[in-house]
């Protein structure tokens, strides 16, 4: 996560400088969910990655939370225009999970408990850009913010950070997820203000 604005040659940026175009700063943490909050008992929870050849890899809750975790501090940008800076999470880097599967697929569909989906290029899940997080601000992730675990992919608008994440389907061709299929941008880079199709 870049903490320094290139315009200022490494000087610590102000909060305003951390805001992508059209965003405003918020200090609270709004909840945005398209449907009811699913409750998943941890003994029935699992996370899967399915490859383009149909091979499925599964992690139970103890398996996932037993993997080495990172604690990224990142900025969140919601397409409804609020941004929250310097949020701290803990979770497993997506690349650690993806590196255990054999795949050449370039696209991923993220699936949530409850049925939500969102598409992300595989490249955007690698290189320290995405995590399956189970902790927010030092505490277990609450159900309304996606607990027990959500995807965190903070360099894209927050709708790509699927709450209640259940699995990742690797695909050789791109497909739109829930919001992408009703007019939101396919990629969703907040710095290029890619809110809607055609932006
Ligand atoms: N499963 C699921 N994930 C989701 C959503 C949702 O409705 N369902 N909403 C998305 C949107 S539009 C946003 S802005 C963020 C909101 O996350 P928050 O409620 O923790 O602020 O979650 C994203 N992930
Ligand atoms: Mo959103």
PDB file of C-alpha atoms and ligand atoms in Angstrom:
ATOM      1  CA  UNK A   1       0.000   0.000   0.000  1.00  0.00           C
ATOM      2  CA  UNK A   2       1.518   3.287  -1.067  1.00  0.00           C
ATOM      3  CA  UNK A   3       1.539   5.608   1.933  1.00  0.00           C
ATOM      4  CA  UNK A   4       3.328   8.432   0.163  1.00  0.00           C
ATOM      5  CA  UNK A   5       2.028  10.590  -2.602  1.00  0.00           C
ATOM      6  CA  UNK A   6       4.447  10.575  -5.554  1.00  0.00           C
ATOM      7  CA  UNK A   7       3.626  14.276  -6.115  1.00  0.00           C
ATOM      8  CA  UNK A   8       5.333  15.129  -2.848  1.00  0.00           C
ATOM      9  CA  UNK A   9       8.370  12.975  -3.331  1.00  0.00           C
ATOM     10  CA  UNK A  10       7.891  10.798  -0.274  1.00  0.00           C
ATOM     11  CA  UNK A  11       6.570  13.384   2.145  1.00  0.00           C
ATOM     12  CA  UNK A  12       3.761  12.022   4.351  1.00  0.00           C
ATOM     13  CA  UNK A  13       0.503  12.804   2.622  1.00  0.00           C
ATOM     14  CA  UNK A  14      -2.363  14.567   4.322  1.00  0.00           C
ATOM     15  CA  UNK A  15      -5.705  12.836   4.634  1.00  0.00           C
ATOM     16  CA  UNK A  16      -7.167  14.888   1.802  1.00  0.00           C
ATOM     17  CA  UNK A  17      -4.335  13.786  -0.473  1.00  0.00           C
ATOM     18  CA  UNK A  18      -5.339  10.167   0.135  1.00  0.00           C
ATOM     19  CA  UNK A  19      -8.744  10.673  -1.409  1.00  0.00           C
ATOM     20  CA  UNK A  20      -9.433   9.514  -4.977  1.00  0.00           C
ATOM     21  CA  UNK A  21     -11.490  11.868  -7.191  1.00  0.00           C
ATOM     22  CA  UNK A  22     -15.088  12.439  -6.072  1.00  0.00           C
ATOM     23  CA  UNK A  23     -14.642  10.771  -2.665  1.00  0.00           C
ATOM     24  CA  UNK A  24     -15.227  12.273   0.777  1.00  0.00           C
ATOM     25  CA  UNK A  25     -13.735  11.223   4.063  1.00  0.00           C
ATOM     26  CA  UNK A  26     -15.703   9.387   6.743  1.00  0.00           C
ATOM     27  CA  UNK A  27     -14.570   8.287  10.176  1.00  0.00           C
ATOM     28  CA  UNK A  28     -17.376   5.856  10.956  1.00  0.00           C
ATOM     29  CA  UNK A  29     -17.699   2.555   9.124  1.00  0.00           C
ATOM     30  CA  UNK A  30     -20.926   2.418   7.069  1.00  0.00           C
ATOM     31  CA  UNK A  31     -22.499  -0.996   6.439  1.00  0.00           C
ATOM     32  CA  UNK A  32     -23.550  -1.673   2.839  1.00  0.00           C
ATOM     33  CA  UNK A  33     -25.181  -5.025   2.123  1.00  0.00           C
ATOM     34  CA  UNK A  34     -27.425  -5.931  -0.811  1.00  0.00           C
ATOM     35  CA  UNK A  35     -29.371  -8.479   1.258  1.00  0.00           C
ATOM     36  CA  UNK A  36     -29.657 -10.020   4.714  1.00  0.00           C
ATOM     37  CA  UNK A  37     -26.515 -10.812   6.704  1.00  0.00           C
ATOM     38  CA  UNK A  38     -25.831 -14.554   6.456  1.00  0.00           C
ATOM     39  CA  UNK A  39     -24.797 -16.326   9.673  1.00  0.00           C
ATOM     40  CA  UNK A  40     -22.323 -19.130   9.063  1.00  0.00           C
ATOM     41  CA  UNK A  41     -21.442 -21.427  11.993  1.00  0.00           C
ATOM     42  CA  UNK A  42     -17.669 -21.833  12.032  1.00  0.00           C
ATOM     43  CA  UNK A  43     -17.880 -25.637  12.137  1.00  0.00           C
ATOM     44  CA  UNK A  44     -19.734 -25.540   8.802  1.00  0.00           C
ATOM     45  CA  UNK A  45     -17.733 -22.685   7.271  1.00  0.00           C
ATOM     46  CA  UNK A  46     -15.378 -23.453   4.412  1.00  0.00           C
ATOM     47  CA  UNK A  47     -13.483 -21.566   1.759  1.00  0.00           C
ATOM     48  CA  UNK A  48     -12.833 -23.078  -1.638  1.00  0.00           C
ATOM     49  CA  UNK A  49     -10.906 -22.285  -4.782  1.00  0.00           C
ATOM     50  CA  UNK A  50     -12.150 -24.028  -7.916  1.00  0.00           C
ATOM     51  CA  UNK A  51      -9.849 -24.050 -10.918  1.00  0.00           C
ATOM     52  CA  UNK A  52     -10.801 -23.777 -14.582  1.00  0.00           C
ATOM     53  CA  UNK A  53     -10.396 -27.564 -14.868  1.00  0.00           C
ATOM     54  CA  UNK A  54     -12.848 -28.174 -12.023  1.00  0.00           C
ATOM     55  CA  UNK A  55     -10.354 -29.094  -9.307  1.00  0.00           C
ATOM     56  CA  UNK A  56     -11.570 -27.826  -5.934  1.00  0.00           C
ATOM     57  CA  UNK A  57      -9.334 -26.957  -2.981  1.00  0.00           C
ATOM     58  CA  UNK A  58     -11.012 -26.454   0.408  1.00  0.00           C
ATOM     59  CA  UNK A  59     -10.031 -24.874   3.711  1.00  0.00           C
ATOM     60  CA  UNK A  60     -11.961 -25.305   6.943  1.00  0.00           C
ATOM     61  CA  UNK A  61     -12.042 -22.465   9.478  1.00  0.00           C
ATOM     62  CA  UNK A  62      -9.201 -23.936  11.616  1.00  0.00           C
ATOM     63  CA  UNK A  63      -7.170 -24.554   8.454  1.00  0.00           C
ATOM     64  CA  UNK A  64      -7.605 -21.035   7.107  1.00  0.00           C
ATOM     65  CA  UNK A  65      -7.028 -19.249  10.386  1.00  0.00           C
ATOM     66  CA  UNK A  66      -4.007 -21.489  11.043  1.00  0.00           C
ATOM     67  CA  UNK A  67      -2.216 -20.071   8.016  1.00  0.00           C
ATOM     68  CA  UNK A  68       0.272 -17.228   8.461  1.00  0.00           C
ATOM     69  CA  UNK A  69      -1.595 -13.919   8.570  1.00  0.00           C
ATOM     70  CA  UNK A  70      -0.614 -10.418   7.553  1.00  0.00           C
ATOM     71  CA  UNK A  71      -1.939  -7.218   9.138  1.00  0.00           C
ATOM     72  CA  UNK A  72      -2.384  -4.678   6.341  1.00  0.00           C
ATOM     73  CA  UNK A  73      -3.372  -1.053   6.994  1.00  0.00           C
ATOM     74  CA  UNK A  74      -5.263   0.158   3.937  1.00  0.00           C
ATOM     75  CA  UNK A  75      -7.664   2.826   2.664  1.00  0.00           C
ATOM     76  CA  UNK A  76     -11.227   1.873   1.670  1.00  0.00           C
ATOM     77  CA  UNK A  77     -13.111   3.568  -1.157  1.00  0.00           C
ATOM     78  CA  UNK A  78     -16.813   2.888  -1.677  1.00  0.00           C
ATOM     79  CA  UNK A  79     -18.449   3.758  -4.998  1.00  0.00           C
ATOM     80  CA  UNK A  80     -21.180   5.605  -3.025  1.00  0.00           C
ATOM     81  CA  UNK A  81     -18.325   8.115  -2.415  1.00  0.00           C
ATOM     82  CA  UNK A  82     -17.219   7.549   1.154  1.00  0.00           C
ATOM     83  CA  UNK A  83     -13.617   6.684   1.871  1.00  0.00           C
ATOM     84  CA  UNK A  84     -12.182   5.480   5.153  1.00  0.00           C
ATOM     85  CA  UNK A  85      -8.436   5.821   5.519  1.00  0.00           C
ATOM     86  CA  UNK A  86      -5.951   3.721   7.462  1.00  0.00           C
ATOM     87  CA  UNK A  87      -8.087   0.700   8.362  1.00  0.00           C
ATOM     88  CA  UNK A  88      -6.274  -2.298   9.854  1.00  0.00           C
ATOM     89  CA  UNK A  89      -7.196  -5.905   9.133  1.00  0.00           C
ATOM     90  CA  UNK A  90      -5.632  -9.339   9.578  1.00  0.00           C
ATOM     91  CA  UNK A  91      -5.886 -12.244   7.224  1.00  0.00           C
ATOM     92  CA  UNK A  92      -4.301 -14.627   4.787  1.00  0.00           C
ATOM     93  CA  UNK A  93      -2.734 -13.202   1.609  1.00  0.00           C
ATOM     94  CA  UNK A  94      -4.731 -14.411  -1.405  1.00  0.00           C
ATOM     95  CA  UNK A  95      -1.525 -15.286  -3.193  1.00  0.00           C
ATOM     96  CA  UNK A  96      -0.667 -17.827  -0.487  1.00  0.00           C
ATOM     97  CA  UNK A  97      -3.962 -19.602  -1.199  1.00  0.00           C
ATOM     98  CA  UNK A  98      -3.711 -19.264  -4.982  1.00  0.00           C
ATOM     99  CA  UNK A  99      -0.129 -20.526  -5.019  1.00  0.00           C
ATOM    100  CA  UNK A 100      -1.378 -23.927  -3.806  1.00  0.00           C
ATOM    101  CA  UNK A 101      -3.538 -24.462  -6.910  1.00  0.00           C
ATOM    102  CA  UNK A 102      -2.568 -25.256 -10.458  1.00  0.00           C
ATOM    103  CA  UNK A 103      -4.151 -22.770 -12.830  1.00  0.00           C
ATOM    104  CA  UNK A 104      -3.426 -20.467 -15.739  1.00  0.00           C
ATOM    105  CA  UNK A 105      -6.791 -18.694 -15.515  1.00  0.00           C
ATOM    106  CA  UNK A 106      -6.688 -14.889 -15.681  1.00  0.00           C
ATOM    107  CA  UNK A 107     -10.110 -14.164 -14.225  1.00  0.00           C
ATOM    108  CA  UNK A 108     -11.813 -14.914 -10.935  1.00  0.00           C
ATOM    109  CA  UNK A 109     -15.405 -14.861  -9.725  1.00  0.00           C
ATOM    110  CA  UNK A 110     -15.647 -14.341  -5.983  1.00  0.00           C
ATOM    111  CA  UNK A 111     -18.656 -16.077  -4.394  1.00  0.00           C
ATOM    112  CA  UNK A 112     -20.193 -15.210  -1.036  1.00  0.00           C
ATOM    113  CA  UNK A 113     -22.467 -17.005   1.380  1.00  0.00           C
ATOM    114  CA  UNK A 114     -25.847 -15.474   0.561  1.00  0.00           C
ATOM    115  CA  UNK A 115     -25.234 -15.494  -3.197  1.00  0.00           C
ATOM    116  CA  UNK A 116     -23.336 -12.226  -3.836  1.00  0.00           C
ATOM    117  CA  UNK A 117     -20.679 -12.402  -6.547  1.00  0.00           C
ATOM    118  CA  UNK A 118     -18.026 -10.059  -7.918  1.00  0.00           C
ATOM    119  CA  UNK A 119     -15.382 -10.533 -10.607  1.00  0.00           C
ATOM    120  CA  UNK A 120     -11.711  -9.612 -10.199  1.00  0.00           C
ATOM    121  CA  UNK A 121      -8.716 -10.331 -12.450  1.00  0.00           C
ATOM    122  CA  UNK A 122      -6.448 -12.961 -10.873  1.00  0.00           C
ATOM    123  CA  UNK A 123      -3.511 -10.526 -11.134  1.00  0.00           C
ATOM    124  CA  UNK A 124      -5.331  -8.215  -8.721  1.00  0.00           C
ATOM    125  CA  UNK A 125      -5.442 -10.984  -6.110  1.00  0.00           C
ATOM    126  CA  UNK A 126      -1.643 -11.502  -6.176  1.00  0.00           C
ATOM    127  CA  UNK A 127       1.424  -9.495  -5.097  1.00  0.00           C
ATOM    128  CA  UNK A 128       0.146  -8.403  -1.696  1.00  0.00           C
ATOM    129  CA  UNK A 129      -2.951  -6.748  -3.167  1.00  0.00           C
ATOM    130  CA  UNK A 130      -5.681  -8.938  -1.584  1.00  0.00           C
ATOM    131  CA  UNK A 131      -6.383 -10.942   1.552  1.00  0.00           C
ATOM    132  CA  UNK A 132      -9.047 -13.168   3.080  1.00  0.00           C
ATOM    133  CA  UNK A 133      -9.436 -11.192   6.298  1.00  0.00           C
ATOM    134  CA  UNK A 134     -10.972 -12.453   9.535  1.00  0.00           C
ATOM    135  CA  UNK A 135      -9.979  -9.584  11.851  1.00  0.00           C
ATOM    136  CA  UNK A 136     -10.768  -5.871  11.753  1.00  0.00           C
ATOM    137  CA  UNK A 137      -9.088  -3.399  14.103  1.00  0.00           C
ATOM    138  CA  UNK A 138      -7.714  -6.224  16.246  1.00  0.00           C
ATOM    139  CA  UNK A 139     -11.079  -7.944  16.783  1.00  0.00           C
ATOM    140  CA  UNK A 140     -12.982 -10.759  15.076  1.00  0.00           C
ATOM    141  CA  UNK A 141     -14.660  -9.396  11.958  1.00  0.00           C
ATOM    142  CA  UNK A 142     -18.325  -8.707  12.814  1.00  0.00           C
ATOM    143  CA  UNK A 143     -21.097 -10.290  10.685  1.00  0.00           C
ATOM    144  CA  UNK A 144     -22.328  -6.955   9.281  1.00  0.00           C
ATOM    145  CA  UNK A 145     -18.855  -6.196   7.900  1.00  0.00           C
ATOM    146  CA  UNK A 146     -18.516  -9.674   6.390  1.00  0.00           C
ATOM    147  CA  UNK A 147     -17.498 -11.961   9.241  1.00  0.00           C
ATOM    148  CA  UNK A 148     -16.420 -14.601   9.722  1.00  0.00           C
ATOM    149  CA  UNK A 149     -14.267 -13.703   6.703  1.00  0.00           C
ATOM    150  CA  UNK A 150     -14.322 -11.420   3.694  1.00  0.00           C
ATOM    151  CA  UNK A 151     -12.162 -10.675   0.721  1.00  0.00           C
ATOM    152  CA  UNK A 152     -10.196  -7.426   1.053  1.00  0.00           C
ATOM    153  CA  UNK A 153      -8.998  -5.968  -2.234  1.00  0.00           C
ATOM    154  CA  UNK A 154      -8.609  -2.315  -1.253  1.00  0.00           C
ATOM    155  CA  UNK A 155      -7.084  -0.930  -4.452  1.00  0.00           C
ATOM    156  CA  UNK A 156     -10.498  -1.428  -6.118  1.00  0.00           C
ATOM    157  CA  UNK A 157     -13.868   0.048  -5.080  1.00  0.00           C
ATOM    158  CA  UNK A 158     -15.158  -1.717  -1.996  1.00  0.00           C
ATOM    159  CA  UNK A 159     -17.923  -3.648  -3.770  1.00  0.00           C
ATOM    160  CA  UNK A 160     -15.093  -5.942  -4.987  1.00  0.00           C
ATOM    161  CA  UNK A 161     -14.284  -6.810  -1.339  1.00  0.00           C
ATOM    162  CA  UNK A 162     -16.902  -9.556  -1.024  1.00  0.00           C
ATOM    163  CA  UNK A 163     -18.245 -10.003   2.482  1.00  0.00           C
ATOM    164  CA  UNK A 164     -18.962 -13.541   3.829  1.00  0.00           C
ATOM    165  CA  UNK A 165     -16.604 -14.924   1.212  1.00  0.00           C
ATOM    166  CA  UNK A 166     -17.179 -18.570   0.382  1.00  0.00           C
ATOM    167  CA  UNK A 167     -15.057 -19.362  -2.632  1.00  0.00           C
ATOM    168  CA  UNK A 168     -13.167 -18.242  -5.696  1.00  0.00           C
ATOM    169  CA  UNK A 169     -13.897 -19.642  -9.110  1.00  0.00           C
ATOM    170  CA  UNK A 170     -11.001 -19.341 -11.546  1.00  0.00           C
ATOM    171  CA  UNK A 171     -12.127 -18.679 -15.128  1.00  0.00           C
ATOM    172  CA  UNK A 172     -10.455 -18.487 -18.521  1.00  0.00           C
ATOM    173  CA  UNK A 173     -13.011 -15.834 -19.606  1.00  0.00           C
ATOM    174  CA  UNK A 174     -14.184 -12.809 -17.685  1.00  0.00           C
ATOM    175  CA  UNK A 175     -17.794 -12.647 -16.493  1.00  0.00           C
ATOM    176  CA  UNK A 176     -19.627  -9.909 -14.593  1.00  0.00           C
ATOM    177  CA  UNK A 177     -20.616 -10.389 -10.973  1.00  0.00           C
ATOM    178  CA  UNK A 178     -23.669  -8.981  -9.152  1.00  0.00           C
ATOM    179  CA  UNK A 179     -23.045  -5.222  -9.421  1.00  0.00           C
ATOM    180  CA  UNK A 180     -21.013  -5.463 -12.613  1.00  0.00           C
ATOM    181  CA  UNK A 181     -23.990  -7.041 -14.406  1.00  0.00           C
ATOM    182  CA  UNK A 182     -26.274  -4.081 -13.543  1.00  0.00           C
ATOM    183  CA  UNK A 183     -24.017  -1.307 -14.837  1.00  0.00           C
ATOM    184  CA  UNK A 184     -21.137  -0.905 -12.409  1.00  0.00           C
ATOM    185  CA  UNK A 185     -17.655  -0.813 -13.889  1.00  0.00           C
ATOM    186  CA  UNK A 186     -16.070  -4.153 -14.659  1.00  0.00           C
ATOM    187  CA  UNK A 187     -12.750  -3.259 -12.962  1.00  0.00           C
ATOM    188  CA  UNK A 188     -13.510  -0.430 -10.511  1.00  0.00           C
ATOM    189  CA  UNK A 189     -10.280   1.525  -9.994  1.00  0.00           C
ATOM    190  CA  UNK A 190     -11.126   4.424  -7.639  1.00  0.00           C
ATOM    191  CA  UNK A 191      -8.112   6.489  -8.796  1.00  0.00           C
ATOM    192  CA  UNK A 192      -9.440   6.393 -12.379  1.00  0.00           C
ATOM    193  CA  UNK A 193     -12.979   6.901 -11.053  1.00  0.00           C
ATOM    194  CA  UNK A 194     -14.262   3.744 -12.748  1.00  0.00           C
ATOM    195  CA  UNK A 195     -17.698   3.756 -11.134  1.00  0.00           C
ATOM    196  CA  UNK A 196     -19.958   2.737 -14.009  1.00  0.00           C
ATOM    197  CA  UNK A 197     -19.630   0.996 -17.359  1.00  0.00           C
ATOM    198  CA  UNK A 198     -18.069   3.435 -19.789  1.00  0.00           C
ATOM    199  CA  UNK A 199     -16.191   5.464 -17.137  1.00  0.00           C
TER     200      UNK A 199
HETATM  201  N1  LIG B   1     -21.485 -10.516   0.137  1.00  0.00           N
HETATM  202  C1  LIG B   1     -21.536  -9.186  -0.035  1.00  0.00           C
HETATM  203  N2  LIG B   1     -20.374  -8.500  -0.095  1.00  0.00           N
HETATM  204  C2  LIG B   1     -20.391  -7.169  -0.269  1.00  0.00           C
HETATM  205  C3  LIG B   1     -21.598  -6.471  -0.431  1.00  0.00           C
HETATM  206  C4  LIG B   1     -22.804  -7.215  -0.373  1.00  0.00           C
HETATM  207  O1  LIG B   1     -23.915  -6.684  -0.513  1.00  0.00           O
HETATM  208  N3  LIG B   1     -22.735  -8.572  -0.176  1.00  0.00           N
HETATM  209  N4  LIG B   1     -21.589  -5.096  -0.639  1.00  0.00           N
HETATM  210  C5  LIG B   1     -20.360  -4.548  -1.185  1.00  0.00           C
HETATM  211  C6  LIG B   1     -20.337  -3.102  -1.149  1.00  0.00           C
HETATM  212  S1  LIG B   1     -21.227  -2.274  -2.333  1.00  0.00           S
HETATM  213  C7  LIG B   1     -19.564  -2.415  -0.262  1.00  0.00           C
HETATM  214  S2  LIG B   1     -19.410  -0.738  -0.331  1.00  0.00           S
HETATM  215  C8  LIG B   1     -18.859  -3.121   0.824  1.00  0.00           C
HETATM  216  C9  LIG B   1     -19.308  -2.572   2.140  1.00  0.00           C
HETATM  217  O2  LIG B   1     -18.583  -3.148   3.168  1.00  0.00           O
HETATM  218  P1  LIG B   1     -18.964  -2.750   4.650  1.00  0.00           P
HETATM  219  O3  LIG B   1     -20.434  -3.060   4.827  1.00  0.00           O
HETATM  220  O4  LIG B   1     -18.078  -3.552   5.532  1.00  0.00           O
HETATM  221  O5  LIG B   1     -18.712  -1.271   4.761  1.00  0.00           O
HETATM  222  O6  LIG B   1     -19.076  -4.521   0.815  1.00  0.00           O
HETATM  223  C10 LIG B   1     -19.135  -5.089  -0.468  1.00  0.00           C
HETATM  224  N5  LIG B   1     -19.198  -6.514  -0.311  1.00  0.00           N
HETATM  225 MO1  LIG B   2     -20.422  -0.051  -2.218  1.00  0.00          MO
END
